[in-house]
Short mmCIF file of C-alpha atoms in Angstrom, two decimals:
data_model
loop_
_atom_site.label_atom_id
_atom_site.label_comp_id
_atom_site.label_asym_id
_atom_site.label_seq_id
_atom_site.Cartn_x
_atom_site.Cartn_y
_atom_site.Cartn_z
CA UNK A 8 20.93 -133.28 -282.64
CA UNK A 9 23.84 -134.51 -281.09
CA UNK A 10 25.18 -131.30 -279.95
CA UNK A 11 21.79 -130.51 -278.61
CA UNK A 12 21.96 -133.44 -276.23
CA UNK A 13 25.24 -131.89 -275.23
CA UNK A 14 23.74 -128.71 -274.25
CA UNK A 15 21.64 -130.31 -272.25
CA UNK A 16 24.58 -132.38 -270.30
CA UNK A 17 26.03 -128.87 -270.11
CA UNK A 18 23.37 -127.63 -268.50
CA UNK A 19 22.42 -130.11 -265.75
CA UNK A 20 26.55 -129.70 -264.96
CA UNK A 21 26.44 -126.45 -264.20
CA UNK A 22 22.82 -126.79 -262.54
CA UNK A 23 22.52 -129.84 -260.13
CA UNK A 24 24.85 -129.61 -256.90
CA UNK A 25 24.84 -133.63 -256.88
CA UNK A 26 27.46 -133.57 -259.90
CA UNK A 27 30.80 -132.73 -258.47
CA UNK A 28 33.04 -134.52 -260.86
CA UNK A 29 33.08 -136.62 -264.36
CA UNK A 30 33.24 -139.87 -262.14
CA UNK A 31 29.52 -138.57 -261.22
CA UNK A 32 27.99 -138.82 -264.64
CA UNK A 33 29.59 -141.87 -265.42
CA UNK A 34 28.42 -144.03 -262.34
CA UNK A 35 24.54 -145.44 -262.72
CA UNK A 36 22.04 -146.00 -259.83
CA UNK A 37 21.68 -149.64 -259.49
CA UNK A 38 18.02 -148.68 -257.38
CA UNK A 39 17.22 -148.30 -261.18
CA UNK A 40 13.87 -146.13 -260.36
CA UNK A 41 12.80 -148.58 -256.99
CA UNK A 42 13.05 -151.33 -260.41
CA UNK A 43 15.38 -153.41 -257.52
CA UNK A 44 14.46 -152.67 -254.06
CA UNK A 45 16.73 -155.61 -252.56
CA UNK A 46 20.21 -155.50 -251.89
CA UNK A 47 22.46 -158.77 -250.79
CA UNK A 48 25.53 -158.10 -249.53
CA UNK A 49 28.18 -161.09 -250.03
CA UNK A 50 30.69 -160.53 -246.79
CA UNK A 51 34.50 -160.86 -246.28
CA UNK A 52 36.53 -160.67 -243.11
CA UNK A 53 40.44 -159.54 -243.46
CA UNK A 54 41.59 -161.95 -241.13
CA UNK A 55 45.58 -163.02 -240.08
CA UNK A 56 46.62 -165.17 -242.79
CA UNK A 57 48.86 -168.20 -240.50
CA UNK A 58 50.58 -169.82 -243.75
CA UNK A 59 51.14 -166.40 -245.54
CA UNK A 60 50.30 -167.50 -248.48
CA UNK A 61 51.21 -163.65 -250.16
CA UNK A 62 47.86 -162.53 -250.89
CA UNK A 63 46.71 -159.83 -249.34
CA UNK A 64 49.73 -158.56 -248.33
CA UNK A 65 52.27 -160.78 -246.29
CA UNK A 66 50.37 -160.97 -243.04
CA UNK A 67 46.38 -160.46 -244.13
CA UNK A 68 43.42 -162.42 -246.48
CA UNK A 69 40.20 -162.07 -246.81
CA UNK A 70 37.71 -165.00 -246.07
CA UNK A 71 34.16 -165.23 -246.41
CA UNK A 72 31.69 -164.43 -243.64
CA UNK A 73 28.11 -164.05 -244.61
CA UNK A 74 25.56 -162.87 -246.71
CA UNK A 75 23.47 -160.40 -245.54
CA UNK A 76 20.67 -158.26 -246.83
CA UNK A 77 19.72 -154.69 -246.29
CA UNK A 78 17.04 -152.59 -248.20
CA UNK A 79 18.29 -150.99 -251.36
CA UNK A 80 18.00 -146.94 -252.30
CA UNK A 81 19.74 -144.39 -254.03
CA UNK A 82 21.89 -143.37 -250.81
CA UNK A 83 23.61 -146.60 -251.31
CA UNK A 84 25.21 -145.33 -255.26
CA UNK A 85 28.69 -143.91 -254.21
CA UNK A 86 29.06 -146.64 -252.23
CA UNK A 87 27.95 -149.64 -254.73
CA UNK A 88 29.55 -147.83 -257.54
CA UNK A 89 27.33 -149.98 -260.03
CA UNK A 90 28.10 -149.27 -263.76
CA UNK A 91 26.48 -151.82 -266.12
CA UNK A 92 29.36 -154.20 -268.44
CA UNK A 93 28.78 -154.55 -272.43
CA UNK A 94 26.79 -157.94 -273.46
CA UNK A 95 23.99 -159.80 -271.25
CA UNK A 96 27.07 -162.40 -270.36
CA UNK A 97 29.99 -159.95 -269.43
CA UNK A 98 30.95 -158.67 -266.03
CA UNK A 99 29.72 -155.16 -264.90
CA UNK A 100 32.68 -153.19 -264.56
CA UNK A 101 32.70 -153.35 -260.76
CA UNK A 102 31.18 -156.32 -258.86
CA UNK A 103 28.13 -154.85 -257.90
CA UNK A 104 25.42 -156.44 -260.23
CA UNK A 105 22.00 -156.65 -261.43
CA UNK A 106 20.65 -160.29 -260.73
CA UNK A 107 19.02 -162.16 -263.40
CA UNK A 108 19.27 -165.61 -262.16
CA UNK A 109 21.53 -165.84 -258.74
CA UNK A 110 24.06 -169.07 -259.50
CA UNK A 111 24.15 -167.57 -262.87
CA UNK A 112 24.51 -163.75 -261.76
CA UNK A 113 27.13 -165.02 -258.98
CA UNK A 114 28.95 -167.42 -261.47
CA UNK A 115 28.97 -164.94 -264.84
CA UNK A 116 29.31 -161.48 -262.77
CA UNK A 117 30.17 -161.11 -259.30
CA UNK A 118 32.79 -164.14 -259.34
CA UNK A 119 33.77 -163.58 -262.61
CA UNK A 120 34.86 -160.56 -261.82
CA UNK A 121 37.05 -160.79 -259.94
CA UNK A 122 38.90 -163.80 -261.81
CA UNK A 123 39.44 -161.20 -264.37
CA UNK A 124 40.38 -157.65 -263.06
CA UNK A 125 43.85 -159.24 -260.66
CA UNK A 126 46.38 -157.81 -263.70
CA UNK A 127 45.08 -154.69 -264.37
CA UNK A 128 47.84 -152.01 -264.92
CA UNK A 129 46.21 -149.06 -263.82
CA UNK A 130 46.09 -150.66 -259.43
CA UNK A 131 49.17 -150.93 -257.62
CA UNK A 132 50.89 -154.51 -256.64
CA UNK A 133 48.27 -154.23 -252.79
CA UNK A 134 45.25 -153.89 -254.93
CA UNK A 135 46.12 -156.43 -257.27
CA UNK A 136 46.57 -158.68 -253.93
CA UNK A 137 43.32 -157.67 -252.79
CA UNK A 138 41.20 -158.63 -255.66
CA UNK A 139 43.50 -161.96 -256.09
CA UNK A 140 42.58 -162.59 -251.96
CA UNK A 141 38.83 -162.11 -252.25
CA UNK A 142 38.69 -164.30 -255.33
CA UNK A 143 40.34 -167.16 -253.34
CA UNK A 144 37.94 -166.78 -250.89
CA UNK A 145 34.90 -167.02 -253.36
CA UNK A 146 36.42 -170.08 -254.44
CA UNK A 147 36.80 -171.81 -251.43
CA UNK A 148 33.20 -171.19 -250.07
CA UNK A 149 31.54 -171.06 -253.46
CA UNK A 150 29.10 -173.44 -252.57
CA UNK A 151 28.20 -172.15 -249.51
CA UNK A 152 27.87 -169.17 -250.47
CA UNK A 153 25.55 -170.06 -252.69
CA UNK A 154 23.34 -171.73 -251.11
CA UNK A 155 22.99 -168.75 -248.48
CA UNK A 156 22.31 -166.61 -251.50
CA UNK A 157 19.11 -168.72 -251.97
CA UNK A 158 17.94 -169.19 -248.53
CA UNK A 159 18.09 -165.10 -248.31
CA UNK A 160 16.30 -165.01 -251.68
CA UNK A 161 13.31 -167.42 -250.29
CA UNK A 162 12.59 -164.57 -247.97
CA UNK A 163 12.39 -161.81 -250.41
CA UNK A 164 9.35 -159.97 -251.67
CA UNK A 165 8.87 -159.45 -255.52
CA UNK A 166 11.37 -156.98 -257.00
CA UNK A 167 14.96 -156.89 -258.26
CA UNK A 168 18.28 -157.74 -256.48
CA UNK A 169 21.93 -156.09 -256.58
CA UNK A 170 24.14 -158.18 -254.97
CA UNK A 171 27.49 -156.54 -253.98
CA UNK A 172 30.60 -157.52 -251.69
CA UNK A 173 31.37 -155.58 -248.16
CA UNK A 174 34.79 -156.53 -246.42
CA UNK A 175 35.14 -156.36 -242.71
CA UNK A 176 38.17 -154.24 -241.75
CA UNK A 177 39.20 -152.74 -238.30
CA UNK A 178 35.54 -153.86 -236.89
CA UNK A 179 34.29 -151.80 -239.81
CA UNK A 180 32.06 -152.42 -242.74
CA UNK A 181 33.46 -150.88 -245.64
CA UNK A 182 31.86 -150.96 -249.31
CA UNK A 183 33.32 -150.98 -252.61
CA UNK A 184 33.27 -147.01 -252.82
CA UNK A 185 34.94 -146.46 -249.63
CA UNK A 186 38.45 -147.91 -251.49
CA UNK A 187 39.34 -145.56 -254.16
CA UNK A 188 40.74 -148.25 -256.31
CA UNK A 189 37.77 -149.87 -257.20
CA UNK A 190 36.57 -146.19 -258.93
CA UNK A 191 39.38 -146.77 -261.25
CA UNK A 192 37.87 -149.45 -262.99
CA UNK A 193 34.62 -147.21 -264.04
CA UNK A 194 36.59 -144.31 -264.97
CA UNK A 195 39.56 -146.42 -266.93
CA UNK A 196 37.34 -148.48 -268.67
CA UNK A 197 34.88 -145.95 -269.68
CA UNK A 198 37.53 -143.84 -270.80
CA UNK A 199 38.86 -146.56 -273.48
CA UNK A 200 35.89 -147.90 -274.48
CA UNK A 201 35.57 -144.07 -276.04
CA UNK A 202 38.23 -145.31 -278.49
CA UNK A 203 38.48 -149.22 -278.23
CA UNK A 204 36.03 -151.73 -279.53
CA UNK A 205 36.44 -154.98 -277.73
CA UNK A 206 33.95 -156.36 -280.70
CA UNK A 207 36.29 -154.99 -283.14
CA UNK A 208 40.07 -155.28 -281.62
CA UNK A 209 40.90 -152.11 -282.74
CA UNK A 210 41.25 -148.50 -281.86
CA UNK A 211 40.03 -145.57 -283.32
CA UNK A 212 40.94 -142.11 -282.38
CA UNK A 213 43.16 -138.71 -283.60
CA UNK A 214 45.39 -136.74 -281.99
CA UNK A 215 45.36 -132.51 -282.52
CA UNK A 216 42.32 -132.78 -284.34
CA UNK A 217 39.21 -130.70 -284.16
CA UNK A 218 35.97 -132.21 -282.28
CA UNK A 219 32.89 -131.99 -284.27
CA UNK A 220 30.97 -130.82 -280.74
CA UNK A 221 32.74 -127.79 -279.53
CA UNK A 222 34.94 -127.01 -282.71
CA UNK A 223 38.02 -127.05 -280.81
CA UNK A 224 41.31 -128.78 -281.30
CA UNK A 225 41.60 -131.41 -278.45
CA UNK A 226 44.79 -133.53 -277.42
CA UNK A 227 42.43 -136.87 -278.44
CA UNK A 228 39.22 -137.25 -280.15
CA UNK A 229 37.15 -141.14 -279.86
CA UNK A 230 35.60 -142.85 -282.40
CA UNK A 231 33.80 -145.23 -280.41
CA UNK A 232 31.39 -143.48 -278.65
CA UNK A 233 28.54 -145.61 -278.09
CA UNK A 234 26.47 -144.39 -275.23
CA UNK A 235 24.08 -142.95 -277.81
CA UNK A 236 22.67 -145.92 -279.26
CA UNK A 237 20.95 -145.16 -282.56
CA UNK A 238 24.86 -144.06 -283.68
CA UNK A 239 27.14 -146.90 -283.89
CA UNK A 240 29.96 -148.30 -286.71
CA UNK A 241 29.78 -151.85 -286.07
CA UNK A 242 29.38 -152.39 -289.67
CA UNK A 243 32.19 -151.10 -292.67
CA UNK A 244 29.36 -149.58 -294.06
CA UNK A 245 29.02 -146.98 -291.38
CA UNK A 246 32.76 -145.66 -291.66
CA UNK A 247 35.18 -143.56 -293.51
CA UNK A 248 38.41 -143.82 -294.23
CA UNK A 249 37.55 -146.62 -297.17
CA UNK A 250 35.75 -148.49 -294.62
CA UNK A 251 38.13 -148.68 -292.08
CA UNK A 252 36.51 -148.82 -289.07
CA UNK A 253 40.46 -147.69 -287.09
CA UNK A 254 39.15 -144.56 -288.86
CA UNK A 255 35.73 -144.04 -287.49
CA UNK A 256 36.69 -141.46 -285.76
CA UNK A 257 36.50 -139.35 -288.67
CA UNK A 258 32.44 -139.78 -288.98
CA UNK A 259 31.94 -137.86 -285.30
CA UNK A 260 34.98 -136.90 -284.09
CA UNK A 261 33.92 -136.26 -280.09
CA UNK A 262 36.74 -135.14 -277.41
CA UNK A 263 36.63 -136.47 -273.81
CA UNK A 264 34.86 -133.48 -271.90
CA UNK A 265 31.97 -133.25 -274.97
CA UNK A 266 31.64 -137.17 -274.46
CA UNK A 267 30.85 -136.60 -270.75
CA UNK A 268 28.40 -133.65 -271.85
CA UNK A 269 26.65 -136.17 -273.77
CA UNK A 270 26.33 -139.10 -271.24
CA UNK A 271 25.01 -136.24 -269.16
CA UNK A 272 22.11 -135.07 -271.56
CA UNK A 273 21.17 -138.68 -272.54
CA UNK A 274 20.45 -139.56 -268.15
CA UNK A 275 18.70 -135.94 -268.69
CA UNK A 276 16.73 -136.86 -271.39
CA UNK A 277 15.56 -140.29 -269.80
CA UNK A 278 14.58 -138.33 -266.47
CA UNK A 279 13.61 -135.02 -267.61
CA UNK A 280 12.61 -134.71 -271.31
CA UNK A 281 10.85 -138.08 -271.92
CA UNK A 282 7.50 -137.52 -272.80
CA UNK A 283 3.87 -139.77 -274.52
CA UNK A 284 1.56 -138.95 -277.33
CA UNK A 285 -0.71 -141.57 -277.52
CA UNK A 286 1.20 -143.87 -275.89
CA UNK A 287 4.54 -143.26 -278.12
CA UNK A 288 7.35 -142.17 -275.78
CA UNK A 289 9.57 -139.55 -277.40
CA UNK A 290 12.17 -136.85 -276.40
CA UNK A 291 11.91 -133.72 -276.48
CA UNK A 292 15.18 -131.98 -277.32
CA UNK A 293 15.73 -127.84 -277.19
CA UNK A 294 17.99 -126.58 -278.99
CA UNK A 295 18.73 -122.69 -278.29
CA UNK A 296 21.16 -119.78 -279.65
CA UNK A 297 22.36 -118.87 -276.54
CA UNK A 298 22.84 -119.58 -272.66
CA UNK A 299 20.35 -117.34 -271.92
CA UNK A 300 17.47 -118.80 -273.91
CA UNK A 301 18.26 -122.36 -273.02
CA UNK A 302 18.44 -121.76 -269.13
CA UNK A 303 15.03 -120.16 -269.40
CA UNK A 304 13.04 -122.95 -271.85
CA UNK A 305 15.00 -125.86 -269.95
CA UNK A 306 13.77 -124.02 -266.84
CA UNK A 307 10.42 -123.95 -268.14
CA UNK A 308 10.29 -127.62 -268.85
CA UNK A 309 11.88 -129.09 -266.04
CA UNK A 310 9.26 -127.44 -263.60
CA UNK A 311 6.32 -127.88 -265.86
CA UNK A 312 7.75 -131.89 -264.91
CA UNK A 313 8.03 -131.50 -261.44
CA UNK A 314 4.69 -129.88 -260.95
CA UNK A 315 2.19 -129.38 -264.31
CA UNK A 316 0.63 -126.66 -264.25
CA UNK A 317 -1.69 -127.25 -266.57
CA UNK A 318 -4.54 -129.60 -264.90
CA UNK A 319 -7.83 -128.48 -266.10
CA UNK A 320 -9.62 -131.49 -267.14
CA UNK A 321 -12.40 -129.35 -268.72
CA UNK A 322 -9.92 -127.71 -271.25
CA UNK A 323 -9.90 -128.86 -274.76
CA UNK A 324 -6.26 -130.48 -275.80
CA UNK A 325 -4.50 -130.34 -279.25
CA UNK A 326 -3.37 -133.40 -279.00
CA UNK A 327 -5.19 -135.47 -276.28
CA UNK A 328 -1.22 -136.31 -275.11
CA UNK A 329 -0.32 -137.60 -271.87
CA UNK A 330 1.67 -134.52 -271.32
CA UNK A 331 0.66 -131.31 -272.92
CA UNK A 332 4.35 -129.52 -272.39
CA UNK A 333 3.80 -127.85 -276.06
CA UNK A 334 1.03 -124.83 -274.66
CA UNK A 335 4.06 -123.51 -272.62
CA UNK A 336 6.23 -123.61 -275.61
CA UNK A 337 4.34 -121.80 -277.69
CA UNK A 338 4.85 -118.71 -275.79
CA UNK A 339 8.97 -118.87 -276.33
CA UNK A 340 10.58 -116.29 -278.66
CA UNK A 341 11.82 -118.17 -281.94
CA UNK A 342 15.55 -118.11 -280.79
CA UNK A 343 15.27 -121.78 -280.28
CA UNK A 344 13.79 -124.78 -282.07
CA UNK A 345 12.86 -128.31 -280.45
CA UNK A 346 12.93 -131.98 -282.54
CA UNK A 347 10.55 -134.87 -281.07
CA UNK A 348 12.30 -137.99 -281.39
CA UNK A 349 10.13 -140.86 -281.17
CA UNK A 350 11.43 -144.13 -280.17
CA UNK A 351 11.03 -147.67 -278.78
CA UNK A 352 13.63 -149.16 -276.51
CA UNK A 353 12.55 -152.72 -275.49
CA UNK A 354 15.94 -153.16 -273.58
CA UNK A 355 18.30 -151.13 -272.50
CA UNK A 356 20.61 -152.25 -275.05
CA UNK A 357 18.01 -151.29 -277.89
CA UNK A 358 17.35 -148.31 -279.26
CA UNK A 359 14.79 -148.19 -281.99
CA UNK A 360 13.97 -144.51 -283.98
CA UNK A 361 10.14 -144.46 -285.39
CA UNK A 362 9.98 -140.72 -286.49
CA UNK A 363 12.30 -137.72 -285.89
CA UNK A 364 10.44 -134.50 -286.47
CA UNK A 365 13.15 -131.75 -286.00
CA UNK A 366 13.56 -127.91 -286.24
CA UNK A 367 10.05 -126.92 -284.95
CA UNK A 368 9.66 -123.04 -283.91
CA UNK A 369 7.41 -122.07 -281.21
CA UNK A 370 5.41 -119.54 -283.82
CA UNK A 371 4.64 -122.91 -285.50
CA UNK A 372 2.83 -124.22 -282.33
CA UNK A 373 1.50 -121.38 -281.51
CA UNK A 374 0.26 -121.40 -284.98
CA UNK A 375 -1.46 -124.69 -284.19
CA UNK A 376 -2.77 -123.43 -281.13
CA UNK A 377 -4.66 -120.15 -282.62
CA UNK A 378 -5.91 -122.40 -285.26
CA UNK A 379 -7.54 -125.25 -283.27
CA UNK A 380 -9.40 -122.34 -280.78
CA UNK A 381 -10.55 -121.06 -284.17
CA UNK A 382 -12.17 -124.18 -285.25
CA UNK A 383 -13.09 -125.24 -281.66
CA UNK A 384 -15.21 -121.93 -281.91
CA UNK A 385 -17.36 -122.85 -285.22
CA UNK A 386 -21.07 -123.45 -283.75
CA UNK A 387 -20.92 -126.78 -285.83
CA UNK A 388 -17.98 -128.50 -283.79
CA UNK A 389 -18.82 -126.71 -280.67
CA UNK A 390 -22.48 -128.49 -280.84
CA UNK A 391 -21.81 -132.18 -282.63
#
């Protein structure tokens, strides 16, 4: 199933014009569906720093000015660069964040953040100044910049708020994504937490081996691949290598560019293949023989979403489901099967498998089909 999901990532790469790079299907939409609305904008000015204290720079700080608030959309993502931390408490892994509660969002997150990212290795000595300047500055004006955080809030309709820093340079207002460092820290991170477990303090990867997803021999293959959430080794249990977890690796061994092809088919699968029987929401997952077959049932599907075609409320239904995507599928050849994956995710953190029903052929629906018009046409169900 796993490899399924990766055709899928496959496909949307190769088929949407909004994914240019790998940074692209790493980065989330902080909009979150219209979910948060409201965007408050905590702002710094680089101003002439008199006692050169060696922050930013020898000459420059930054100090805070205001906190202003704009309407949120999903224009606004390569420039908020939002990508969600690990654990409720933890810092996202830039410092544009979800609120829960403000002092505790601007206290656990935003400030947080920046307390914590000044040493990384990966930024050059500037940057390092940079993030060190606009901490100091948090610091200094943390209570007032809290309390304009709740006046701004008083004024705000119901709905969720990202709250994200701007810095005034050169008369300009510049956001996170318009300084190339602060990319580094989604594409860094991401890229160890493949084979580091912060939970666990140890690595887990191989070198020259074979990945279990496209069956080639890769410089590096991850054992800690957690975006899919019903797979995990948190537990001995779960591993090989005598219950080693430093050798997880060897359950799923996944290289960096099949990684990214999964991340890509699980955001396809929540906006594309997510479907309701009876008020169960499940996935529907393809899985073809070749390109050809795939481009044409993924085709299929994704504009049967877009648009149903199906909308005669007089018709009878198989399965009185909220979306009846299985009469197109019965007309596909039987060069692919599909598996229906229900599940319940209560959070986005959980991930909870009711029933996996996998390897169904079209013929079999079809099958279905032919025999509920049969019985449909017996006088005695037609009548009572």
């Amino acid at each position: 199933m796993i490899n399924a999901i990766a055709e899928l990532g496959k496909y949307e790469k190769e088929h949407n014009p909004d994914i240019g790079s790998d940074f692209d299907i790493w980065l989330e939409d902080s909009y979150d569906e219209k979910n948060y609305p409201h965007l408050l904008l905590i702002e710094f000015k680089k101003e002439k720093n008199e006692v050169k204290e060696n922050l930013f720079g020898d000459e420059w700080k930054w100090t805070f000015n205001k906190v202003d608030y704009r309407p949120h959309s999903s224009k606004l993502k390569s420039k908020l660069l939002y990508k969600r931390g690990k654990g409720s408490n933890g810092a996202d892994l830039t410092p544009t964040s979800k609120v829960t509660e403000i002092n505790k969002t601007f206290e656990k997150k935003f400030l947080k953040w920046f307390k914590t990212n000044q040493k990384k290795d990966f930024l050059s000595k500037i940057q390092q100044k940079f993030i060190l300047s606009v901490a100091s500055a948090i610091e200094e004006k943390y209570n007032e910049i809290l309390i304009s955080f709740n006046e701004k809030v008083k004024l705000l309709d119901t709905g969720g708020i990202v709250i994200s820093p701007v810095f005034i340079e050169d008369n300009t207002r510049k956001f996170i994504g318009d300084y190339d460092f602060f990319s580094k820290f989604i594409t860094q991170e991401s890229k160890t937490d493949y084979k580091f477990s912060k939970t666990l303090k140890t690595y887990s990867f191989g070198k020259d081996e074979f990945c279990a997803i496209c069956q080639q021999k890769q410089p590096e293959v991850y054992g800690y691949f957690t975006s899919l959430k019903f797979y995990n080794v948190d537990k001995p249990g779960m591993v090989s290598g005598g219950f080693d977890q430093s050798k997880s690796w060897k359950n799923y061994p996944i290289c960096l560019n099949c990684a990214l092809d999964v991340e890509m088919g699980i955001k396809v699968l929540d906006e594309k293949l997510l479907f309701n029987f009876y008020g169960l929401r499940y996935y529907l997952i393809p899985k073809t023989t070749t390109e050809n077959a795939r481009d044409k049932v993924l085709g299929n599907i994704f504009d049967f979403k877009k648009s149903p075609g199906i909308k005669d409320t007089d018709r009878n239904r198989i399965t009185n489901a909220e979306d009846e995507v299985f009469e197109i599928l019965q007309e596909e050849q039987n060069n692919m099967t599909f598996s229906l994956l229900f599940f319940e995710k209560p959070q986005k953190s959980v991930f909870r498998i009711h029933a996996l029903i996998e390897d169904v052929l079209p013929s079999r629906l079809k099958q279905l089909f032919d025999t509920k018009a049969s019985v449909d046409d017996l006088i005695f169900f037609r009548e009572f």
